[in-house]
Each structure stands twice: as structure tokens, then as C-alpha cells.
Coordinates of C-alpha atoms and ligand atoms in Angstrom, one line a residue:
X244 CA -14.2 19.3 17.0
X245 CA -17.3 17.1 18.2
X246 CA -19.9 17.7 20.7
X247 CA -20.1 14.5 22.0
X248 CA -19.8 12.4 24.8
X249 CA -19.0 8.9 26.0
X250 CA -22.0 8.8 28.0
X251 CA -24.2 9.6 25.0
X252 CA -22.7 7.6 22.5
X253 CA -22.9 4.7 25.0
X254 CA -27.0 5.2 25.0
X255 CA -27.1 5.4 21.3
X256 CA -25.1 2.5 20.7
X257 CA -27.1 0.3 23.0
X258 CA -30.1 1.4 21.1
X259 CA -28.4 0.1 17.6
X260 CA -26.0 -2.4 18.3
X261 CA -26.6 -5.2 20.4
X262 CA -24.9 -4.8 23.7
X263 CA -23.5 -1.4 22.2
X264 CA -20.2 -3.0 21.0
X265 CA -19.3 -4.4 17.4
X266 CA -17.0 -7.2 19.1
X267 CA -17.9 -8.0 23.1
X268 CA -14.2 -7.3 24.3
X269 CA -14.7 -3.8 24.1
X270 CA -17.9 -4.1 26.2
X271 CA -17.2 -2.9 30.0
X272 CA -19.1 -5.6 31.4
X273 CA -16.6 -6.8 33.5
X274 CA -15.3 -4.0 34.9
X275 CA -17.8 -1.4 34.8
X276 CA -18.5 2.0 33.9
X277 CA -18.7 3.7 30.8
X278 CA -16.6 2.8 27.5
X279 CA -14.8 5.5 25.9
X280 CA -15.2 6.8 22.5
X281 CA -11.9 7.6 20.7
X282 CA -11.6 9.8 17.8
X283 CA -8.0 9.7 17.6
X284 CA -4.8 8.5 18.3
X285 CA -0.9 9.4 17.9
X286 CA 1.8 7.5 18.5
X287 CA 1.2 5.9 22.4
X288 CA -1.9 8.5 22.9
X289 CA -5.5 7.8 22.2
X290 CA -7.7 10.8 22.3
X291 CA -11.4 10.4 23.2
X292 CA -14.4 12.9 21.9
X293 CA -14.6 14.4 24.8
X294 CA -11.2 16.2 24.0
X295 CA -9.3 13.5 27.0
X296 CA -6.2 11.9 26.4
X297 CA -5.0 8.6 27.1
X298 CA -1.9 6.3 27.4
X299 CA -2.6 3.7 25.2
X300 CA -2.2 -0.1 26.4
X301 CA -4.9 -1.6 24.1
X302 CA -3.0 -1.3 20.7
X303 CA -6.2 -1.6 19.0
X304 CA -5.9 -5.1 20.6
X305 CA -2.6 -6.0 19.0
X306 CA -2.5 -4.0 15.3
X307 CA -0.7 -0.8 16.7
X308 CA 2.7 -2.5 16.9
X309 CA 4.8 0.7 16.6
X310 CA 1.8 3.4 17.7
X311 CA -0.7 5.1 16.3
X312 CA -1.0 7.0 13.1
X313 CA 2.5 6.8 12.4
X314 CA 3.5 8.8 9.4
X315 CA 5.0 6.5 7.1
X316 CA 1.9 4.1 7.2
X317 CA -0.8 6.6 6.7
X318 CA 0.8 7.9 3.9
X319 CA 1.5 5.3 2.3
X320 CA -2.1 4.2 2.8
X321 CA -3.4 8.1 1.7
X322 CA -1.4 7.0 -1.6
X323 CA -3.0 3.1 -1.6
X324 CA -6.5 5.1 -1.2
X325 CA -6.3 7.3 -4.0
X326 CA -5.6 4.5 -6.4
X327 CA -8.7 3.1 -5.4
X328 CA -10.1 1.0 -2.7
X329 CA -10.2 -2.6 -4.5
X330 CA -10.5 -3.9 -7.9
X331 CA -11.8 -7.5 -6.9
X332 CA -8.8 -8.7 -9.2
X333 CA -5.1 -9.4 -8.0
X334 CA -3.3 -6.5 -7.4
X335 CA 0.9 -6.0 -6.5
X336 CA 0.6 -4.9 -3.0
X337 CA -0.8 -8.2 -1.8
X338 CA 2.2 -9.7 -3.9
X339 CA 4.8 -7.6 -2.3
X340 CA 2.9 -8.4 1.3
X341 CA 3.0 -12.4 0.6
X342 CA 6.7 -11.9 -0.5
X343 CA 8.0 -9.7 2.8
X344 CA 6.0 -12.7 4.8
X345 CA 7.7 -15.7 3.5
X346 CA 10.6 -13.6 3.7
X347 CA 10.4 -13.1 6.9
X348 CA 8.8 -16.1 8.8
X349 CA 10.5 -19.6 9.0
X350 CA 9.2 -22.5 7.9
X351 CA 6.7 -20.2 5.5
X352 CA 6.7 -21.0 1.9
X353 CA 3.1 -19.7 0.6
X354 CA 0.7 -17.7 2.5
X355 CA -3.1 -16.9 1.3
X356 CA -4.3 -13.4 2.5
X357 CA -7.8 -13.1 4.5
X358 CA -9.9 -10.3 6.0
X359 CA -9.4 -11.7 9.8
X360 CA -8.1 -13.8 11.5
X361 CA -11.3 -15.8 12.6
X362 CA -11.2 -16.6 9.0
X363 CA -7.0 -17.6 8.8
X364 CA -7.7 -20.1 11.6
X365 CA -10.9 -21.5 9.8
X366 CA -9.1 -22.3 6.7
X367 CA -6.1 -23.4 8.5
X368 CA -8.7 -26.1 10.0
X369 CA -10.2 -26.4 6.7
X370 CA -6.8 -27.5 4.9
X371 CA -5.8 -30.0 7.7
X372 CA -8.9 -31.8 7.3
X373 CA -8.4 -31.6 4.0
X374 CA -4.8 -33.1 4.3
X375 CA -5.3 -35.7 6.3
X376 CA -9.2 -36.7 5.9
X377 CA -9.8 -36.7 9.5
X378 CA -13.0 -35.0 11.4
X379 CA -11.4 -34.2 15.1
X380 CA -9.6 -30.7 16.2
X381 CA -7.8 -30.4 19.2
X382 CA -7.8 -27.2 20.7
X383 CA -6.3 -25.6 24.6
X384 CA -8.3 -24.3 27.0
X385 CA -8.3 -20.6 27.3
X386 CA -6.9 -20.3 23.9
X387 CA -8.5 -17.7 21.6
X388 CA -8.9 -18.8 17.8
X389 CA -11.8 -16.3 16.6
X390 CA -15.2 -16.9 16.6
X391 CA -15.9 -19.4 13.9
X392 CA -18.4 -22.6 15.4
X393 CA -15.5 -25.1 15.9
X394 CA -13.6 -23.2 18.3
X395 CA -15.9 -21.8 21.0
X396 CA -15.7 -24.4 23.6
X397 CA -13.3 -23.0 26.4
X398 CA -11.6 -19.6 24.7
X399 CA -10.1 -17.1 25.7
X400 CA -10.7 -13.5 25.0
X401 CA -14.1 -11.7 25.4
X402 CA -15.7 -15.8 26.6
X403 CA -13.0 -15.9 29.5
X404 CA -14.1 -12.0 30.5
X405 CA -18.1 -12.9 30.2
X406 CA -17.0 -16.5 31.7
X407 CA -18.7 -18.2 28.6
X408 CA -18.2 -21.7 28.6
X409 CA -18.6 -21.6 25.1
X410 CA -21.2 -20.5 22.3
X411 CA -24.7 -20.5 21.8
X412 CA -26.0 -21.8 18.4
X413 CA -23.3 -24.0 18.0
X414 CA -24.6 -27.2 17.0
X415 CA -23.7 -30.4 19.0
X416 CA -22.2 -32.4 16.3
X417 CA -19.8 -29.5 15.7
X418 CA -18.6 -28.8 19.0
X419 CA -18.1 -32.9 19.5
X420 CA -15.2 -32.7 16.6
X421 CA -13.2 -30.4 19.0
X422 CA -11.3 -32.0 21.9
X423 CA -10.5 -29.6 24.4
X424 CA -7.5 -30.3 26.7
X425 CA -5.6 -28.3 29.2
X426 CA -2.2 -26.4 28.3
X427 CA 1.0 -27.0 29.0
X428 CA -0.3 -30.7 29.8
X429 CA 1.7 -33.4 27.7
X430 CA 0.1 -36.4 29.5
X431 CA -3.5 -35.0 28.3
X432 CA -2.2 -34.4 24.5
X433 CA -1.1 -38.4 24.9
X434 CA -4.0 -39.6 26.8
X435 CA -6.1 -37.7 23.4
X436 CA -3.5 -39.3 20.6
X437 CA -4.1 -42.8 21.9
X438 CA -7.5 -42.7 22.3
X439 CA -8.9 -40.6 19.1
X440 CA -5.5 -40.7 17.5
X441 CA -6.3 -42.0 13.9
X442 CA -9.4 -39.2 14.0
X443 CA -7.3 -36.4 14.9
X444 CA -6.5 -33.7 12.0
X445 CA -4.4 -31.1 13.6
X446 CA -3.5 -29.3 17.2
X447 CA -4.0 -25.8 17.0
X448 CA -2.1 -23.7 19.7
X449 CA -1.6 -19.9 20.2
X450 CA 2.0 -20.0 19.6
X451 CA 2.3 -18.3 23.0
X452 CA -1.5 -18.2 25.1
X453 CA -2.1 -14.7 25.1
X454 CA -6.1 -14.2 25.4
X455 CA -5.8 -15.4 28.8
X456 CA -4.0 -13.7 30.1
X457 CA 0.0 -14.0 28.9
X458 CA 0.5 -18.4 29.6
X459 CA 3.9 -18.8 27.9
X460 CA 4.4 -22.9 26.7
X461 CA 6.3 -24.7 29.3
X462 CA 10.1 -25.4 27.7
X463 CA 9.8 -28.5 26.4
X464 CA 5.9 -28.2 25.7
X465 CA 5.8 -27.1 21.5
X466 CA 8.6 -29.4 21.3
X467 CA 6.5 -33.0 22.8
X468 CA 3.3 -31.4 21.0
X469 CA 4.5 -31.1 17.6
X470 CA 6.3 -34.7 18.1
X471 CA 2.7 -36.5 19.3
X472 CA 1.4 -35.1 16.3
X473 CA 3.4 -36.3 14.1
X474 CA 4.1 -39.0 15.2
X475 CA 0.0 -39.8 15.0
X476 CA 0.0 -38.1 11.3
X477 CA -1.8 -35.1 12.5
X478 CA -0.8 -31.5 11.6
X479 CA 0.3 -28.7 14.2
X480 CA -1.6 -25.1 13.3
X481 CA 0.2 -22.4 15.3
X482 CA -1.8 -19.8 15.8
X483 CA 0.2 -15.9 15.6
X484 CA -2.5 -13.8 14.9
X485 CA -1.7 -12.0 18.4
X486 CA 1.8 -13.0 18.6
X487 CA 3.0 -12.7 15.5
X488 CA 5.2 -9.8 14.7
X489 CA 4.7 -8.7 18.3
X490 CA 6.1 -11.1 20.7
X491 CA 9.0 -11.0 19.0
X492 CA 10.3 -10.3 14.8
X493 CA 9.0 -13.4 13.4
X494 CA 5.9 -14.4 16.3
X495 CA 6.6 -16.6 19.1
X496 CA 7.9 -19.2 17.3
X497 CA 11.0 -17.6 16.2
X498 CA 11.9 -17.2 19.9
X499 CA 11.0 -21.0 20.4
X500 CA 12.1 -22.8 17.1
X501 CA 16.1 -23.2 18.2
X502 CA 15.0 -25.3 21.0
X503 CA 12.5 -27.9 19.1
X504 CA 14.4 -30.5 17.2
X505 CA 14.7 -29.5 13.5
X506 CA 12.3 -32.3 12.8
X507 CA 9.6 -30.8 14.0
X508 CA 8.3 -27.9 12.8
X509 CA 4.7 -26.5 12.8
X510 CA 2.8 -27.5 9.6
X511 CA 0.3 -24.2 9.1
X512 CA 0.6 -21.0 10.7
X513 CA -2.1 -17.9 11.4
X514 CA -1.4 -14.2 11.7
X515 CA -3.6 -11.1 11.9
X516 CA -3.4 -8.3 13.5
X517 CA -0.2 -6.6 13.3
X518 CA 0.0 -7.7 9.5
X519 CA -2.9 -5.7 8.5
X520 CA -1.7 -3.1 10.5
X521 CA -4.7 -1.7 11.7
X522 CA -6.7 -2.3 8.4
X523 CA -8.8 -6.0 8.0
X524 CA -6.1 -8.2 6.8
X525 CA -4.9 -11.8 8.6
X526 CA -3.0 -14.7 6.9
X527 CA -2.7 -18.2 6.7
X528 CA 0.6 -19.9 6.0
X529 CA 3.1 -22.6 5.8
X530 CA 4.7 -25.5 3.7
X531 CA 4.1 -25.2 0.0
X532 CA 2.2 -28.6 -0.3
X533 CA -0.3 -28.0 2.0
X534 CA -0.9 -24.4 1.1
X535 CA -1.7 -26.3 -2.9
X536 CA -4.5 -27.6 -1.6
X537 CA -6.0 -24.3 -1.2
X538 CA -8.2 -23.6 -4.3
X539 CA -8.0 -22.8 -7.3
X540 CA -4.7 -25.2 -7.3
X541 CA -6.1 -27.6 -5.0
X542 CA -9.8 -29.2 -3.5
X543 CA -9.9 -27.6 0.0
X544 CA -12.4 -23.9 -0.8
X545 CA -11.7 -20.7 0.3
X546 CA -12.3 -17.4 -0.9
X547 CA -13.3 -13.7 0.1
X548 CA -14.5 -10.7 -1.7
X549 CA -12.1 -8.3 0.1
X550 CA -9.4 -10.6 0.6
X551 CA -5.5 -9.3 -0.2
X552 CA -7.1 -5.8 -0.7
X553 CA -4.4 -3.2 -2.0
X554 CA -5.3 -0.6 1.0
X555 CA -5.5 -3.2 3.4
X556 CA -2.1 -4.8 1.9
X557 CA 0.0 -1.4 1.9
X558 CA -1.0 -0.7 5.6
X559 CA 0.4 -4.1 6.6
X560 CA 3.4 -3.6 4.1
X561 CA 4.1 -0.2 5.7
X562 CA 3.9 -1.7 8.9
X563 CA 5.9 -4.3 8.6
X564 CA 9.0 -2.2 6.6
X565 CA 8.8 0.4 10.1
X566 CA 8.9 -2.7 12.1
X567 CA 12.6 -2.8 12.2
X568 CA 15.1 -4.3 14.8
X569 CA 15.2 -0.8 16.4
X570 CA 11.3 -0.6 17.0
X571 CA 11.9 -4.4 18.4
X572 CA 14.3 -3.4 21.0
X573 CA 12.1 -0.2 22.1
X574 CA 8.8 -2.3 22.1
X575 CA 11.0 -4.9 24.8
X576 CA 12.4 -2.0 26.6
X577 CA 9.3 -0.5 26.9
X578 CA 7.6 -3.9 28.4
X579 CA 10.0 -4.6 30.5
X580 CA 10.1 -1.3 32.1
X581 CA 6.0 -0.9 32.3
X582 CA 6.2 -4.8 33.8
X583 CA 8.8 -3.7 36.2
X584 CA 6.9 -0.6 37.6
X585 CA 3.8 -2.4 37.6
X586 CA 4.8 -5.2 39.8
X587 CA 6.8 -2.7 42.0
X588 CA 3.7 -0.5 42.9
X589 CA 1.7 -3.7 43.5
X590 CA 4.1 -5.0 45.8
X591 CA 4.4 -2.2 47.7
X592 CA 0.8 -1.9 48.8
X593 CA 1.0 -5.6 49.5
X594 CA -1.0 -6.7 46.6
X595 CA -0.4 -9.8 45.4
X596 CA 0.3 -10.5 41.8
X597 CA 2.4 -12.2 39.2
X598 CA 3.6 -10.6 35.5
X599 CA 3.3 -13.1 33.3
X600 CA 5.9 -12.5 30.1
X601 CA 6.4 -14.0 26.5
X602 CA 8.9 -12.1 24.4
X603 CA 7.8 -8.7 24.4
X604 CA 4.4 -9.8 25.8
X605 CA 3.6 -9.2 29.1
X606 CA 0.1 -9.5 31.8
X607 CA -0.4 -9.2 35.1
X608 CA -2.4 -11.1 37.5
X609 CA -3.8 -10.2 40.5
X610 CA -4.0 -13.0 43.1
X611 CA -1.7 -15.6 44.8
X612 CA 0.4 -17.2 42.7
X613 CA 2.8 -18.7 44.1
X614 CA 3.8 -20.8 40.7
X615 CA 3.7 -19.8 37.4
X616 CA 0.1 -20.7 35.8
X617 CA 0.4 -23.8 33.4
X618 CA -3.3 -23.0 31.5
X619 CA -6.8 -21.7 31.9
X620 CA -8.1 -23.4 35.6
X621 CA -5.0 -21.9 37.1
X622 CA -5.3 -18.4 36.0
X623 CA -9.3 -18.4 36.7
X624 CA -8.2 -18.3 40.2
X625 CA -7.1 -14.5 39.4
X626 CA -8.9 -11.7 41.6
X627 CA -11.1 -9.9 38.3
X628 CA -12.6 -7.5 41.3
X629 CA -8.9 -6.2 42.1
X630 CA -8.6 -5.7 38.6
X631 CA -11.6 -4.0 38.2
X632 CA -10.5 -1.3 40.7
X633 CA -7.1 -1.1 39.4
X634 CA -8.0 -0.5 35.7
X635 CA -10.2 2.2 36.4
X636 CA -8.0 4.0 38.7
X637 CA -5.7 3.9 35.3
X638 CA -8.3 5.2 33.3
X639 CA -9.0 8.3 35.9
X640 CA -5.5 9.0 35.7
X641 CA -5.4 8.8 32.0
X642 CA -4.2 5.3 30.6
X643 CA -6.4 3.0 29.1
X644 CA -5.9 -0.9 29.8
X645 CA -7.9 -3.5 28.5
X646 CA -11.6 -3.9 29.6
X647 CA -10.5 -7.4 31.5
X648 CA -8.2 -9.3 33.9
X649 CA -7.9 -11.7 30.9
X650 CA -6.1 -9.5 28.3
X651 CA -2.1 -8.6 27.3
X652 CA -0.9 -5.1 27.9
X653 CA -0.7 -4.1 24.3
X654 CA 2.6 -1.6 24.5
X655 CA 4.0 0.0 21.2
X656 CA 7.4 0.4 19.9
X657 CA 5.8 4.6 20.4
X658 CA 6.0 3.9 24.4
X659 CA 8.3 6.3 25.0
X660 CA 9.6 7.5 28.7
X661 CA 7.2 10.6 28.2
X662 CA 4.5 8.2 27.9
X663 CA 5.8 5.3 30.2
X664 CA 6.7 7.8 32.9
X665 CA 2.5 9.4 32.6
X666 CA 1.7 5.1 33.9
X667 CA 4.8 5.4 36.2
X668 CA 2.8 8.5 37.8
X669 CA -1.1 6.6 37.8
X670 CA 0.5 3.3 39.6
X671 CA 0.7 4.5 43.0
X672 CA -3.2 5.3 43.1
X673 CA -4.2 2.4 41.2
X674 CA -2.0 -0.4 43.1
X675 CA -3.8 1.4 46.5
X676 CA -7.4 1.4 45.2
X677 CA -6.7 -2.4 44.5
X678 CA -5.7 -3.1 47.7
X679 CA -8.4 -2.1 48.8
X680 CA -10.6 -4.6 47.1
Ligands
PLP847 C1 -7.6 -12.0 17.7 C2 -7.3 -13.5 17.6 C3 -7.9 -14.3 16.6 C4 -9.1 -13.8 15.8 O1 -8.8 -12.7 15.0 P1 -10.0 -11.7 14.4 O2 -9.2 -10.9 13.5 O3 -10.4 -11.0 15.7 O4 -11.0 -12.6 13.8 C5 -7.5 -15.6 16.4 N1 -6.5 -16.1 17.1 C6 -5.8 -15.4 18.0 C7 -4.7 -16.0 18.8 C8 -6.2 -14.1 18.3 O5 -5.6 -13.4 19.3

């Protein structure tokens, strides 16, 4: 098929694109060694060009819900692209997506489609500044948002794996409008309200933390967040661009919402990544009179060239159809077996470790943790060397984890026993070669 190699696609990159990597969480900087190069991928297998195939537990970093390739969506994608590739005009499967979405999510009554969802959290920001007329954003730290200039400062993802404290070329003025505060930390969220309160436009939150690591809200948490909001006028943005459609059907917040108080529900909501299933598509959502302000009804601007486009639009719609009850109760069955065996191999090497879970999400951290990890200072404390010697053991043995300590274990509804039973076989090697870090 191809001639080529990691190793030289590795040199050519880094000759072309800076640090050889189109977005720094493939990069592997913190671990070592040289990246793959896939060239395909079926159901839970990736397969890279040097003919080698893997167990996949990256998910293409959340989109690959139910596996790769799977036959339904690239069909009906094969069909999408033979109609043509965009039309820069409106178009019915963006209608059909918007419709299955509000179907689906509670508390949804408009959503406007975007490219990714660095640009769903932007506007999202954008709207409830609009709404309220307020500068300040408060955001958690070790939550991921994207990568737009308000919400650098202390995230998650590929700036916890490079231990960024936040962004270069973000201006001062900019990062002052965003109030960082620890997770899980009520007393902090007050301490903000009643200080900055009448300033404050919205809290975003990852509806579950999950580019940290897996950091689950404490119970109780969503519910005192969304009522010191309120209660202050700002708006709650609930970030599911990783957890939607994956932690559980409707995101994180369906697991959640029967224990808040019916009063309090999130005002705007984010997804990506599984909703554009595998193609560019993200979306930002929520109650019909705050999605009005979004132009051309509205004063609040947003727009994009490729935004709601049809191909894009039929791979999430595909997705999303496949993504049935049945896939839901193999993609849990699948994570709690892989977090089962995972934490059985560690423990029996005597390496210490906790699994962190939310809904079908699960991590593990290596370290001493004798509590559960409320936010971002505890779960720094983790042991990234152990890691380091653990994932490539993995990769030896054929199954490819995330490039970092700081990352979910992205399993598929695809994660058979076949493919579950080839990590079942790498664990014993890999929970030894970290215990000996
Ligand atoms: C991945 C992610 C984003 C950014 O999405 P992109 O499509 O990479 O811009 C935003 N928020 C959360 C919670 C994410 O996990």
C-alpha cells in the first residue's frame, strides 16, 4: 500500500509543520518516542503505514463514538459527497441535524451549527455577554474550552500535558476578563459572585472535567453553581463538546439533571466532537431567547463559511441515528470492563492508581490517591513518568492510548471482547514496566 514510515513522516513533518503536529496533543512530547502515522481504521482497530495494527483508545479524541469507519456512516457520507461538498447556502441535512439535537437534548430549543468546538464555546461566550452586558468569564481550572484567547489561562488538554500555564500572545486585558477558580469548590464560586458579581456574564464548566484527566462534579456541585449564578443574573455555559453523546445519550447532564432542582437549568450548552462524527462540525445550544440573539435575528455576530456543511451534517446525522441505546450499553460495558482490568493489573504489581469514572468516561491515574481528586492541583500530583512507561509498553503490545497522563480513555461502542481481550493481554507487561518507574 505505502512505503512509508513513522520515523520518516515524523522528520518531514517537523520540517513543514511546526512541532510536526496540526494540534500539540498529538505531539509525543510528554511521553516520548515516535508518533504514529495511521492510514486507517475499522471498527476498534487503527492501522498505521507501516502495515501495524492497533487497539484504539484515542477515538480520534472523542468523534469515534461507535468505531471506526462504520458502514452506515461512510455511506451515507459517500452519498452526502457526491451531491457535492457545500453550496455556502442552507441545505436539509443541517436542518435534519438541528432537529435530531433538540430532539434529543433537554433543555435545548435552538442550536446554531459551527466548524469546532473552539468556535461553539466562543460564541456561547459571545451571547452571554451579549445577554447580560457584562465583561467577566469564569472558567475551572484544568477545564478544556478550545483555544480561543479568553480561555487559555489554566486548561486542560495539550496546556496540562506541556504544563502551560496558559498562552502566549494573549493580551493582558483579555486574560483579566476570565476569573479562574478551582473545581468542585463552591466557597471559591461564592467568594467570586460577591466580589465581581454584578461583572460576571456566565460560568462555563465541562459538564463533566474530562481534559484532565476524568474529575466528575462533586453531587451537589452543578446544582450550587447554576443556583450562584442565577441568583447573581449570570448565565451557566455547559460545555459537552467531549461529553456530549459520549458520557452518556444526552452528555453529562442528562445523567446529572434529575438531581438539580428543576429551577435550575444550564442556560447555553456546547457540543463537538461526537456530533460531527469525525468530520468538522460542533454546536452551540440552548433556550430559544438567548439563541435569538444570534445574528441575523439578533445583535450578538457569528458566522462561518463552512458552517452546517451537508457532508459534515450527514456524518454527524449518521452517527447520531447508529448511536442507539444498544451501542450505549456496549460503550458502558466496554469501560467498565477495560477500567476493571486496568486497575486489576496495576494493583497487582503494587502500583498505585485510581480510575477516575463519569458515565461511560473513564481515566486512570497513576499515583497515591487516597481521595478522589476534587480539580486540577490535586490531580497534578499524578506520576506522568509511570505513565510514560505504561503507555508505551501498550503501544509495543499494540494499543494506542493517548499521548498523556491528562487524557480520557476514548473506548467505542466497536470495543468488542476480541478487542478488549488484545488490552487484557498488554496489561501485565505494561502495569510491570510502570512499576518499575
Ligand atoms: C475538544 C474540546 C473543545 C474544543 O473543541 P475543538 O473542536 O478541538 O476546537 C472544547 N471543549 C471541550 C470540553 C473539549 O473537550
Amino acid at each position: 500500500m505505502t512505503h512509508l514510515t513513522n520515523a520518516e513522516l515524523e522528520t518531514r513533518a517537523g520540517r513543514v509543520i511546526p512541532g510536526g503536529v496540526n494540534s500539540p496533543v498529538r505531539a509525543f512530547a510528554s511521553v516520548g518516542g515516535t508518533p504514529r502515522y495511521f492510514a486507517s481504521g475499522r471498527g476498534p482497530y487503527v492501522t498505521d503505514v507501516e502495515g501495524r495494527e492497533y487497539v484504539d483508545l484515542v477515538g480520534a479524541w472523542g468523534p469515534a463514538l461507535l468505531g471506526h469507519a462504520l458502514p452506515e456512516v461512510v455511506s451515507a457520507v459517500q452519498e452526502a459527497v457526491g451531491r457535492g461538498l457545500g453550496f455556502g447556502a442552507s441545505a436539509p441535512a443541517e436542518v435534519e441535524l438541528a432537529e435530531l439535537l433538540v430532539a434529543k437534548l433537554p433543555d435545548v430549543d435552538k442550536v446554531r451549527l459551527v466548524s469546532t468546538g473552539t468556535e461553539a464555546t466562543m460564541t456561547a461566550i459571545r451571547i452571554a455577554r451579549g445577554a447580560t452586558d457584562r465583561p467577566l468569564i469564569i472558567k475551572f481550572a484544568g477545564h478544556y474550552h478550545g483555544h480561543s484567547d479568553g480561555l487559555l489561562a489554566a486548561a486542560g488538554s495539550g496546556l496540562a500535558t506541556l504544563a502551560l500555564p496558559g498562552s502566549a500572545g494573549v493580551t493582558a486585558e483579555t486574560a483579566a476578563q476570565t476569573i479562574v477558580l478551582p473545581y468542585n469548590d463552591v466557597l471559591a464560586l461564592e467568594q467570586a459572585f460577591a466580589e465581581h458579581g454584578s461583572q460576571i456574564a456566565a460560568v462555563i464548566t465541562e459538564a463533566a472535567a474530562a481534559n484532565m484527566g476524568v474529575v466528575a462534579p462533586l453531587p451537589g456541585f452543578t446544582a450550587s453553581m447554576l443556583e450562584i449564578a442565577h441568583r447573581h443574573g449570570a448565565l451557566v455555559i455547559t460545555d459537552e463538546v467531549l461529553t456530549g453523546f459520549r458520557a452518556g445519550p444526552t452528555g453529562y447532564w442528562g445523567l446529572e439533571r434529575d438531581q438539580v432542582p428543576a429551577e435550575q437549568r444550564p442556560d447555553l450548552f456546547t457540543f463537538g466532537k461526537v456530533v460531527g462524527g469525525g468530520l468538522p462540525l460542533a454546536a452551540v445550544a440552548g433556550r430559544a431567547e438567548l439563541m435569538d440573539l444570534l445574528a441575523p435575528t439578533g445583535p450578538v455576530y457569528q458566522g462561518g463559511t463552512l458552517s452546517g456543511n451537508p457532508v459534515a451534517a450527514t456524518a454527524g446525522l449518521a452517527t447520531l441515528r447508529a448511536a442507539d441505546d444498544a451501542a450505549y450499553s456496549r460503550l458502558g460495558a466496554a469501560s467498565d470492563a477495560l477500567a476493571a482490568e486496568v486497575s486489576a493489573a496495576l494493583s497487582a504489581v503494587g502500583v498505585a492508581h485510581r480510575v477516575q469514572r463519569a458515565g461511560t468516561l473513564f481515566s486512570v491515574l497513576f499515583g497515591d490517591f487516597p481521595e478522589a481528586p476534587r480539580g486540577y492541583v490535586e490531580v497534578q500530583r499524578q506520576n506522568t513518568a509511570q505513565y510514560g512507561a505504561f503507555f508505551h509498553a501498550m503501544l509495543d503490545a499494540g494499543v494506542s492510548l493517548p499521548p498523556s497522563a491528562y487524557e480520557t480513555w476514548f473506548v467505542s461502542a466497536a470495543h468488542d471482547a476480541a478487542a478488549l481481550d488484545r488490552v487484557v493481554q498488554a496489561l501485565p507487561e505494561a502495569a510491570r514496566r510502570a512499576a518499575t518507574v
